[in-house]
PDB file of C-alpha atoms in Angstrom:
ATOM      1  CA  UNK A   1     101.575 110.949  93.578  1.00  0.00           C
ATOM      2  CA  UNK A   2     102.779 107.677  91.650  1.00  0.00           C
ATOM      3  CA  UNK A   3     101.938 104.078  92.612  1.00  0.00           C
ATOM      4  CA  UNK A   4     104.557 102.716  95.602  1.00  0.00           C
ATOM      5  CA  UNK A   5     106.468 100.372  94.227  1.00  0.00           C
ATOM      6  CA  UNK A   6     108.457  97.380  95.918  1.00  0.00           C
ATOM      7  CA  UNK A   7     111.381  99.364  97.237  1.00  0.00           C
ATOM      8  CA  UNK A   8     109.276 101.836  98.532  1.00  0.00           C
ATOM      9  CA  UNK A   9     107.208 100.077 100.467  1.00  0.00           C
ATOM     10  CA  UNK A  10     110.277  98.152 101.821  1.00  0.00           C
ATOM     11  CA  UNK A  11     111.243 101.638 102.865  1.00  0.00           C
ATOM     12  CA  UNK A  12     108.332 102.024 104.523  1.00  0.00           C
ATOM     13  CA  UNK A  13     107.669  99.184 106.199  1.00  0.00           C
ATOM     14  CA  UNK A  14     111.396  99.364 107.739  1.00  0.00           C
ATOM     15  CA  UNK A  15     110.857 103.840 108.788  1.00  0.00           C
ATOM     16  CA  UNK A  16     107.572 102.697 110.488  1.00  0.00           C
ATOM     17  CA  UNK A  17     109.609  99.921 112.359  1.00  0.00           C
ATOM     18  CA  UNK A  18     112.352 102.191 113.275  1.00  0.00           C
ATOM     19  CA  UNK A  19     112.378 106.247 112.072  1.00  0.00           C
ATOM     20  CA  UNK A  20     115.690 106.676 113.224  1.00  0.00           C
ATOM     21  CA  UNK A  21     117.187 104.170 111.102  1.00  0.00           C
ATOM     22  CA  UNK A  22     120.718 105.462 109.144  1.00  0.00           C
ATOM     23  CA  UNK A  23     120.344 105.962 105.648  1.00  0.00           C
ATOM     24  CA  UNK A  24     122.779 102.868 105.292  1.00  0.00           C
ATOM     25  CA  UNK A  25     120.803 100.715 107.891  1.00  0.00           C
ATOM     26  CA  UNK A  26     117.484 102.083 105.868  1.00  0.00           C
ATOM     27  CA  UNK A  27     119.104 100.786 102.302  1.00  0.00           C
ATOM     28  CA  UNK A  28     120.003  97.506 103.601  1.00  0.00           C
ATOM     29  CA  UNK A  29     116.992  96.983 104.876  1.00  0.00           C
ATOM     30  CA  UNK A  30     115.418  98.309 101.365  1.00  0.00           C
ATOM     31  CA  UNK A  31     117.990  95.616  98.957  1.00  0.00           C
ATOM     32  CA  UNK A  32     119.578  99.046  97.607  1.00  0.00           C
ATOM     33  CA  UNK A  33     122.142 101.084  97.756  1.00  0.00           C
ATOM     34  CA  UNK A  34     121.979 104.081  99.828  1.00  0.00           C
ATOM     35  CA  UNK A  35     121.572 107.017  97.107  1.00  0.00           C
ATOM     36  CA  UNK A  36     118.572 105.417  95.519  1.00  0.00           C
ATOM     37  CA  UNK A  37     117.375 104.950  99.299  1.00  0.00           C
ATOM     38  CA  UNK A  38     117.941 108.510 100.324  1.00  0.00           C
ATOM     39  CA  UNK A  39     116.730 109.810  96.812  1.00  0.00           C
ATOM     40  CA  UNK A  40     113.210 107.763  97.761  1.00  0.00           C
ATOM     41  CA  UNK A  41     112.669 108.324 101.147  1.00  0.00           C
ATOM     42  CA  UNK A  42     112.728 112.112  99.887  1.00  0.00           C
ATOM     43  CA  UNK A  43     110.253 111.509  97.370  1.00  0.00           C
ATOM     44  CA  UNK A  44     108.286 110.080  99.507  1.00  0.00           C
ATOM     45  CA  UNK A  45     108.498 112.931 101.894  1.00  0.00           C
ATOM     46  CA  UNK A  46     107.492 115.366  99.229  1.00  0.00           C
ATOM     47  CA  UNK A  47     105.010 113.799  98.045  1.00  0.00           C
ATOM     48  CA  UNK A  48     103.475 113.398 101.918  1.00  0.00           C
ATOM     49  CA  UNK A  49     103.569 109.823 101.803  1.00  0.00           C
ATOM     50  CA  UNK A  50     105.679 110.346 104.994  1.00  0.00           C
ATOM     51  CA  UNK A  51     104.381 113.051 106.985  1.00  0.00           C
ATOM     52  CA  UNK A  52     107.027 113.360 109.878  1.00  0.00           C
ATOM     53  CA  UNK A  53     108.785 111.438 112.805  1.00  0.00           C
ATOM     54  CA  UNK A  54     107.981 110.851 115.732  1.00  0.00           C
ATOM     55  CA  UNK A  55     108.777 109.434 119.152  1.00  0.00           C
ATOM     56  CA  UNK A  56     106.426 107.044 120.647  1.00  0.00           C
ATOM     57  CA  UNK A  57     106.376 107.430 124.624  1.00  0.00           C
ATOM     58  CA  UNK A  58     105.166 105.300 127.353  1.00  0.00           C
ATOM     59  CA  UNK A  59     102.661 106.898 129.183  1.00  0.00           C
ATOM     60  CA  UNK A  60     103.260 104.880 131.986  1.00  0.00           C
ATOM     61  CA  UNK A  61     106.808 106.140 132.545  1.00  0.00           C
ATOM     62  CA  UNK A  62     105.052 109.568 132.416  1.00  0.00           C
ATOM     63  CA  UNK A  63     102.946 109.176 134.675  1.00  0.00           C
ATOM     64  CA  UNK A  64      99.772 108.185 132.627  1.00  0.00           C
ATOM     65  CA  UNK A  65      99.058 105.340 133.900  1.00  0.00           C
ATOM     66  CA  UNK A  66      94.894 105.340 132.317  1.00  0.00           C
ATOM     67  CA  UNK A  67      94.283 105.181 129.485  1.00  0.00           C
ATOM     68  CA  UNK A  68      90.762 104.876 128.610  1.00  0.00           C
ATOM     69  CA  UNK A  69      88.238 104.971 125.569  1.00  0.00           C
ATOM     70  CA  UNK A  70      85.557 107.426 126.006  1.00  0.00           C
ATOM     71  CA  UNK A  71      82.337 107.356 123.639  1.00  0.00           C
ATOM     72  CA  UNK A  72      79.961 110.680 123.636  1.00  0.00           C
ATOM     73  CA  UNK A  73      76.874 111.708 121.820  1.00  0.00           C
ATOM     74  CA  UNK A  74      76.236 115.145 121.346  1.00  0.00           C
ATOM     75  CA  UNK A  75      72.372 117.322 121.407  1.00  0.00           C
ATOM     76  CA  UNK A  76      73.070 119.561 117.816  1.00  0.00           C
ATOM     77  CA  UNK A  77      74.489 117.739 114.665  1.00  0.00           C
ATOM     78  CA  UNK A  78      75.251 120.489 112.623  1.00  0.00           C
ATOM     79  CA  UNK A  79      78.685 120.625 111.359  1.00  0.00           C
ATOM     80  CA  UNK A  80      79.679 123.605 112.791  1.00  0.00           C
ATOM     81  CA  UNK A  81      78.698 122.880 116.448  1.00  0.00           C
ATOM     82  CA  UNK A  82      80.259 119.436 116.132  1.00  0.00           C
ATOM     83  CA  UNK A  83      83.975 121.217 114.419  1.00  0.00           C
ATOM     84  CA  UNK A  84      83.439 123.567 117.886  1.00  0.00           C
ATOM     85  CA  UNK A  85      83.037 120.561 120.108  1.00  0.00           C
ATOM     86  CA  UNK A  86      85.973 118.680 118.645  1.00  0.00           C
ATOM     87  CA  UNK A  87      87.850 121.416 118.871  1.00  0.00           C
ATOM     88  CA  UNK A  88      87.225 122.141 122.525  1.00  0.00           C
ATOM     89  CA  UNK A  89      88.127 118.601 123.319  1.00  0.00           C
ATOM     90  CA  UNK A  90      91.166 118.336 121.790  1.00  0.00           C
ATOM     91  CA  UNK A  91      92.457 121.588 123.925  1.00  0.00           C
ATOM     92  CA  UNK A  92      91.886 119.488 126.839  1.00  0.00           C
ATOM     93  CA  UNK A  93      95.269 117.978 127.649  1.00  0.00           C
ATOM     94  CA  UNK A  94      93.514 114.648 128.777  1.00  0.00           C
ATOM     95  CA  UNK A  95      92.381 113.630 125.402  1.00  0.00           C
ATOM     96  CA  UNK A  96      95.054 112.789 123.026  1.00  0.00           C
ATOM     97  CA  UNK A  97      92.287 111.630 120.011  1.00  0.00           C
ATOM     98  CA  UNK A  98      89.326 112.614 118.728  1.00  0.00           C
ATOM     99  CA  UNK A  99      87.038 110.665 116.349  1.00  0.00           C
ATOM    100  CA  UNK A 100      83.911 111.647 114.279  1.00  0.00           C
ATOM    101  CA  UNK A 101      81.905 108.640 114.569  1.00  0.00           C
ATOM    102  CA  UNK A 102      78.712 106.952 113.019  1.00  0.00           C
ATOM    103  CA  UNK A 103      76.604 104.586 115.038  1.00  0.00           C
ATOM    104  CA  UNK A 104      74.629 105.319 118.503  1.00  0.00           C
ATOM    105  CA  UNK A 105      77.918 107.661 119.355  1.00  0.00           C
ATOM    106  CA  UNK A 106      78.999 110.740 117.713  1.00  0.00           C
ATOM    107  CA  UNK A 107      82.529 110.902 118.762  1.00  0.00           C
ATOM    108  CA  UNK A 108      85.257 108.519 120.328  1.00  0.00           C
ATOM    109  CA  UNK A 109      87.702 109.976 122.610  1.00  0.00           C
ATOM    110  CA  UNK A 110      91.640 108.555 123.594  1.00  0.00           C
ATOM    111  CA  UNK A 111      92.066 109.950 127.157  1.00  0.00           C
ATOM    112  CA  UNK A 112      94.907 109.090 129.487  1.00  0.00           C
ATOM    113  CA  UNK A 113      95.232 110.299 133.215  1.00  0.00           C
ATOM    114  CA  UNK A 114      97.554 109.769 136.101  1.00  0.00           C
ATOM    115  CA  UNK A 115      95.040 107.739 138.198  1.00  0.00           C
ATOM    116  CA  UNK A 116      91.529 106.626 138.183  1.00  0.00           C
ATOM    117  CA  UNK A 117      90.572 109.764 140.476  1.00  0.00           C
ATOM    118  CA  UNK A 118      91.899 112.196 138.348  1.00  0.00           C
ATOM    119  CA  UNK A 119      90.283 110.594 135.282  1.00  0.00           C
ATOM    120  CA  UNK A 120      86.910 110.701 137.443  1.00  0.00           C
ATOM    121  CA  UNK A 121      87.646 113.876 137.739  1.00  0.00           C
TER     122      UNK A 121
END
């Protein structure tokens, strides 16, 4: 992968703000014209600089209304056991992220629940 330059992090900057943008919207935003914008925006799609769209929901409207940071510290350290445990977590529907941490914690969890009794749950 080359260096971003100016226009592409323009390009960037303006997807992150709004994925849906038009190509035209997206190359006005950029200061070009809409081929070189659609010819970059692929490039940088190829190259995995952009990995995908998505949409952004709020929980709240869905009925998540916790959302709650969760720290745990786990009895084996080996790799393996720790890959198996991260694993199991993240096919709990509960816990949206899961991070390998240093410090008095091994892993940091995202979690979101209806209520506070079903996160207590």
């Amino acid at each position: 992968m080359s260096i971003l330059d100016t226009s592409d992090i323009r390009i960037l900057e303006a997807l992150q703000d709004d994925g849906r943008l038009t190509n035209q919207a997206l190359a006005d935003q950029a200061g070009m014209s809409t081929s070189p914008s659609w010819r970059k925006v692929r490039k940088l799609e190829e190259d995995g600089v952009i990995q995908g769209y998505r949409a952004t929901l709020d929980r709240k409207a869905i009925g998540l209304g916790v959302l709650a940071f969760v720290r745990i510290k786990i009895d084996s350290h080996s790799e393996a056991e720790a890959d198996q445990f991260a694993v199991e977590l993240m096919s709990l529907d509960e816990v949206i992220t899961c991070y390998s941490i240093a410090g008095d914690a091994d892993f940091l969890l995202q979690v979101v629940s209806h209520d506070l009794d079903t996160y207590a749950d």
